[in-house]
């Protein structure tokens, strides 16, 4: 039993240092929300989930208040590409909440993931994410799908 507790304690310490290390070493480039969000996606796609979470959290930290203000200025979802792009903070922060939720799921932190996804649906429902294939997708719809999966677990 003591060995199990020791191993678990060492694992927790190692995870804590990994998270701190990921946060300390991120390169935010020009500091724009789009750069940081792109890095969060890049790290997620490389399966570097702690780094993805660190980038997503940095974007959220820097731009969430502007994202919420942009959300509050909207009466409905903007449909046209040129108008959607004007809501840069809303889109990038919503996307980073989504990435943070996905990364949390991959690291077994389902409650944390639920918090990220719920924030999108409640506070940033008009956030969009640009797909390199040529269109925007609604982050809230995807967040709702993830919440349903969590509910069914």
PDB file of C-alpha atoms in Angstrom:
ATOM      1  CA  UNK A   1       0.000   0.000   0.000  1.00  0.00           C
ATOM      2  CA  UNK A   2       2.843   2.391   0.822  1.00  0.00           C
ATOM      3  CA  UNK A   3       4.414   1.689  -2.576  1.00  0.00           C
ATOM      4  CA  UNK A   4       1.127   2.528  -4.332  1.00  0.00           C
ATOM      5  CA  UNK A   5       0.825   5.804  -2.435  1.00  0.00           C
ATOM      6  CA  UNK A   6       4.445   6.653  -3.180  1.00  0.00           C
ATOM      7  CA  UNK A   7       4.032   5.911  -6.890  1.00  0.00           C
ATOM      8  CA  UNK A   8       0.830   7.984  -7.047  1.00  0.00           C
ATOM      9  CA  UNK A   9       2.521  10.859  -5.225  1.00  0.00           C
ATOM     10  CA  UNK A  10       5.469  10.774  -7.618  1.00  0.00           C
ATOM     11  CA  UNK A  11       3.078  10.728 -10.578  1.00  0.00           C
ATOM     12  CA  UNK A  12       1.234  13.791  -9.258  1.00  0.00           C
ATOM     13  CA  UNK A  13       4.505  15.641  -8.706  1.00  0.00           C
ATOM     14  CA  UNK A  14       5.686  14.732 -12.220  1.00  0.00           C
ATOM     15  CA  UNK A  15       2.409  15.923 -13.765  1.00  0.00           C
ATOM     16  CA  UNK A  16       2.616  19.190 -11.828  1.00  0.00           C
ATOM     17  CA  UNK A  17       6.146  19.827 -13.100  1.00  0.00           C
ATOM     18  CA  UNK A  18       5.076  18.937 -16.644  1.00  0.00           C
ATOM     19  CA  UNK A  19       2.254  21.473 -16.546  1.00  0.00           C
ATOM     20  CA  UNK A  20       4.473  24.155 -15.038  1.00  0.00           C
ATOM     21  CA  UNK A  21       7.193  23.410 -17.584  1.00  0.00           C
ATOM     22  CA  UNK A  22       4.741  23.605 -20.483  1.00  0.00           C
ATOM     23  CA  UNK A  23       3.449  26.972 -19.247  1.00  0.00           C
ATOM     24  CA  UNK A  24       6.959  28.359 -18.726  1.00  0.00           C
ATOM     25  CA  UNK A  25       8.261  27.423 -22.170  1.00  0.00           C
ATOM     26  CA  UNK A  26       5.467  28.455 -24.516  1.00  0.00           C
ATOM     27  CA  UNK A  27       6.364  30.881 -27.269  1.00  0.00           C
ATOM     28  CA  UNK A  28       3.481  33.263 -27.923  1.00  0.00           C
ATOM     29  CA  UNK A  29       5.136  34.762 -30.990  1.00  0.00           C
ATOM     30  CA  UNK A  30       3.585  38.136 -31.758  1.00  0.00           C
ATOM     31  CA  UNK A  31       1.154  37.686 -28.861  1.00  0.00           C
ATOM     32  CA  UNK A  32      -1.902  37.732 -31.094  1.00  0.00           C
ATOM     33  CA  UNK A  33      -4.847  35.546 -30.237  1.00  0.00           C
ATOM     34  CA  UNK A  34      -4.679  33.947 -33.676  1.00  0.00           C
ATOM     35  CA  UNK A  35      -1.015  32.964 -33.239  1.00  0.00           C
ATOM     36  CA  UNK A  36      -1.652  31.501 -29.782  1.00  0.00           C
ATOM     37  CA  UNK A  37      -4.778  29.623 -30.913  1.00  0.00           C
ATOM     38  CA  UNK A  38      -2.885  28.194 -33.896  1.00  0.00           C
ATOM     39  CA  UNK A  39      -0.121  26.992 -31.555  1.00  0.00           C
ATOM     40  CA  UNK A  40      -2.734  25.408 -29.272  1.00  0.00           C
ATOM     41  CA  UNK A  41      -4.144  23.478 -32.256  1.00  0.00           C
ATOM     42  CA  UNK A  42      -0.635  22.522 -33.368  1.00  0.00           C
ATOM     43  CA  UNK A  43       0.237  21.104 -29.957  1.00  0.00           C
ATOM     44  CA  UNK A  44      -3.107  19.285 -29.707  1.00  0.00           C
ATOM     45  CA  UNK A  45      -2.583  17.707 -33.143  1.00  0.00           C
ATOM     46  CA  UNK A  46       0.909  16.596 -32.068  1.00  0.00           C
ATOM     47  CA  UNK A  47      -0.730  14.972 -29.009  1.00  0.00           C
ATOM     48  CA  UNK A  48       1.184  17.335 -26.729  1.00  0.00           C
ATOM     49  CA  UNK A  49      -1.907  17.912 -24.626  1.00  0.00           C
ATOM     50  CA  UNK A  50      -0.291  19.765 -21.725  1.00  0.00           C
ATOM     51  CA  UNK A  51       1.313  22.224 -24.139  1.00  0.00           C
ATOM     52  CA  UNK A  52      -1.982  22.590 -25.998  1.00  0.00           C
ATOM     53  CA  UNK A  53      -3.656  23.376 -22.698  1.00  0.00           C
ATOM     54  CA  UNK A  54      -0.926  25.890 -21.796  1.00  0.00           C
ATOM     55  CA  UNK A  55      -1.367  27.744 -25.098  1.00  0.00           C
ATOM     56  CA  UNK A  56      -5.160  27.661 -24.848  1.00  0.00           C
ATOM     57  CA  UNK A  57      -5.038  28.983 -21.287  1.00  0.00           C
ATOM     58  CA  UNK A  58      -2.678  31.798 -22.331  1.00  0.00           C
ATOM     59  CA  UNK A  59      -5.080  32.911 -25.059  1.00  0.00           C
ATOM     60  CA  UNK A  60      -7.989  32.748 -22.614  1.00  0.00           C
ATOM     61  CA  UNK A  61      -6.044  34.711 -20.009  1.00  0.00           C
ATOM     62  CA  UNK A  62      -5.094  37.476 -22.446  1.00  0.00           C
ATOM     63  CA  UNK A  63      -8.268  37.847 -24.493  1.00  0.00           C
ATOM     64  CA  UNK A  64     -11.299  36.434 -22.668  1.00  0.00           C
ATOM     65  CA  UNK A  65     -12.639  39.810 -21.513  1.00  0.00           C
ATOM     66  CA  UNK A  66     -12.555  41.108 -25.117  1.00  0.00           C
ATOM     67  CA  UNK A  67     -14.190  37.879 -26.329  1.00  0.00           C
ATOM     68  CA  UNK A  68     -17.058  38.256 -23.865  1.00  0.00           C
ATOM     69  CA  UNK A  69     -17.499  41.916 -24.887  1.00  0.00           C
ATOM     70  CA  UNK A  70     -17.619  40.904 -28.555  1.00  0.00           C
ATOM     71  CA  UNK A  71     -20.151  38.164 -27.754  1.00  0.00           C
ATOM     72  CA  UNK A  72     -22.337  40.645 -25.868  1.00  0.00           C
ATOM     73  CA  UNK A  73     -22.323  43.004 -28.864  1.00  0.00           C
ATOM     74  CA  UNK A  74     -24.007  40.376 -31.045  1.00  0.00           C
ATOM     75  CA  UNK A  75     -27.743  39.728 -31.269  1.00  0.00           C
ATOM     76  CA  UNK A  76     -27.304  36.658 -33.492  1.00  0.00           C
ATOM     77  CA  UNK A  77     -24.646  34.500 -35.079  1.00  0.00           C
ATOM     78  CA  UNK A  78     -22.818  36.380 -37.842  1.00  0.00           C
ATOM     79  CA  UNK A  79     -23.132  34.334 -41.028  1.00  0.00           C
ATOM     80  CA  UNK A  80     -20.809  36.060 -43.506  1.00  0.00           C
ATOM     81  CA  UNK A  81     -17.105  35.229 -43.536  1.00  0.00           C
ATOM     82  CA  UNK A  82     -15.952  38.858 -43.525  1.00  0.00           C
ATOM     83  CA  UNK A  83     -18.190  39.687 -40.562  1.00  0.00           C
ATOM     84  CA  UNK A  84     -17.237  36.546 -38.623  1.00  0.00           C
ATOM     85  CA  UNK A  85     -13.570  37.508 -38.946  1.00  0.00           C
ATOM     86  CA  UNK A  86     -14.184  40.865 -37.226  1.00  0.00           C
ATOM     87  CA  UNK A  87     -14.907  38.967 -33.991  1.00  0.00           C
ATOM     88  CA  UNK A  88     -11.322  37.741 -33.653  1.00  0.00           C
ATOM     89  CA  UNK A  89     -11.238  37.496 -29.838  1.00  0.00           C
ATOM     90  CA  UNK A  90     -14.594  35.739 -29.637  1.00  0.00           C
ATOM     91  CA  UNK A  91     -13.501  33.202 -32.239  1.00  0.00           C
ATOM     92  CA  UNK A  92     -10.001  32.566 -30.925  1.00  0.00           C
ATOM     93  CA  UNK A  93     -10.982  32.407 -27.254  1.00  0.00           C
ATOM     94  CA  UNK A  94     -13.974  30.189 -28.011  1.00  0.00           C
ATOM     95  CA  UNK A  95     -11.684  27.940 -30.031  1.00  0.00           C
ATOM     96  CA  UNK A  96      -9.138  27.864 -27.202  1.00  0.00           C
ATOM     97  CA  UNK A  97     -11.821  26.893 -24.694  1.00  0.00           C
ATOM     98  CA  UNK A  98     -12.704  24.072 -27.082  1.00  0.00           C
ATOM     99  CA  UNK A  99      -9.071  22.963 -27.465  1.00  0.00           C
ATOM    100  CA  UNK A 100      -8.621  23.146 -23.686  1.00  0.00           C
ATOM    101  CA  UNK A 101     -11.705  20.967 -23.275  1.00  0.00           C
ATOM    102  CA  UNK A 102     -10.408  18.399 -25.751  1.00  0.00           C
ATOM    103  CA  UNK A 103      -6.944  18.389 -24.152  1.00  0.00           C
ATOM    104  CA  UNK A 104      -8.548  17.968 -20.740  1.00  0.00           C
ATOM    105  CA  UNK A 105     -10.466  14.952 -22.012  1.00  0.00           C
ATOM    106  CA  UNK A 106      -7.259  13.436 -23.379  1.00  0.00           C
ATOM    107  CA  UNK A 107      -5.601  13.820 -19.969  1.00  0.00           C
ATOM    108  CA  UNK A 108      -8.560  12.304 -18.111  1.00  0.00           C
ATOM    109  CA  UNK A 109      -9.862  15.554 -16.619  1.00  0.00           C
ATOM    110  CA  UNK A 110     -13.500  15.208 -17.611  1.00  0.00           C
ATOM    111  CA  UNK A 111     -14.871  17.731 -15.104  1.00  0.00           C
ATOM    112  CA  UNK A 112     -12.376  20.322 -16.284  1.00  0.00           C
ATOM    113  CA  UNK A 113     -13.351  19.572 -19.887  1.00  0.00           C
ATOM    114  CA  UNK A 114     -17.002  20.002 -19.006  1.00  0.00           C
ATOM    115  CA  UNK A 115     -16.233  23.433 -17.539  1.00  0.00           C
ATOM    116  CA  UNK A 116     -14.498  24.565 -20.741  1.00  0.00           C
ATOM    117  CA  UNK A 117     -17.277  23.266 -23.004  1.00  0.00           C
ATOM    118  CA  UNK A 118     -20.018  24.736 -20.816  1.00  0.00           C
ATOM    119  CA  UNK A 119     -18.331  28.138 -20.853  1.00  0.00           C
ATOM    120  CA  UNK A 120     -18.523  28.128 -24.642  1.00  0.00           C
ATOM    121  CA  UNK A 121     -22.204  27.237 -24.736  1.00  0.00           C
ATOM    122  CA  UNK A 122     -23.181  29.719 -22.017  1.00  0.00           C
ATOM    123  CA  UNK A 123     -20.806  32.652 -22.570  1.00  0.00           C
ATOM    124  CA  UNK A 124     -19.468  32.399 -26.147  1.00  0.00           C
ATOM    125  CA  UNK A 125     -22.231  30.747 -28.196  1.00  0.00           C
ATOM    126  CA  UNK A 126     -21.424  32.686 -31.394  1.00  0.00           C
ATOM    127  CA  UNK A 127     -17.739  31.730 -31.505  1.00  0.00           C
ATOM    128  CA  UNK A 128     -16.510  30.312 -34.808  1.00  0.00           C
ATOM    129  CA  UNK A 129     -13.392  28.446 -35.789  1.00  0.00           C
ATOM    130  CA  UNK A 130     -11.797  28.721 -39.208  1.00  0.00           C
ATOM    131  CA  UNK A 131     -11.177  25.386 -40.864  1.00  0.00           C
ATOM    132  CA  UNK A 132      -8.196  25.388 -43.252  1.00  0.00           C
ATOM    133  CA  UNK A 133     -10.452  23.580 -45.742  1.00  0.00           C
ATOM    134  CA  UNK A 134     -12.241  26.904 -46.304  1.00  0.00           C
ATOM    135  CA  UNK A 135     -15.117  27.465 -43.908  1.00  0.00           C
ATOM    136  CA  UNK A 136     -16.016  28.481 -40.368  1.00  0.00           C
ATOM    137  CA  UNK A 137     -17.635  26.015 -37.977  1.00  0.00           C
ATOM    138  CA  UNK A 138     -19.670  26.857 -34.897  1.00  0.00           C
ATOM    139  CA  UNK A 139     -17.652  26.073 -31.791  1.00  0.00           C
ATOM    140  CA  UNK A 140     -20.749  25.924 -29.574  1.00  0.00           C
ATOM    141  CA  UNK A 141     -22.289  23.108 -31.627  1.00  0.00           C
ATOM    142  CA  UNK A 142     -19.149  21.009 -31.250  1.00  0.00           C
ATOM    143  CA  UNK A 143     -18.898  21.851 -27.538  1.00  0.00           C
ATOM    144  CA  UNK A 144     -22.489  20.660 -27.107  1.00  0.00           C
ATOM    145  CA  UNK A 145     -21.602  17.356 -28.794  1.00  0.00           C
ATOM    146  CA  UNK A 146     -18.722  16.881 -26.367  1.00  0.00           C
ATOM    147  CA  UNK A 147     -20.993  17.701 -23.408  1.00  0.00           C
ATOM    148  CA  UNK A 148     -23.469  15.078 -24.601  1.00  0.00           C
ATOM    149  CA  UNK A 149     -20.694  12.485 -24.822  1.00  0.00           C
ATOM    150  CA  UNK A 150     -19.648  13.328 -21.269  1.00  0.00           C
ATOM    151  CA  UNK A 151     -23.242  13.083 -20.085  1.00  0.00           C
ATOM    152  CA  UNK A 152     -23.572   9.618 -21.613  1.00  0.00           C
ATOM    153  CA  UNK A 153     -20.411   8.265 -19.945  1.00  0.00           C
TER     154      UNK A 153
END
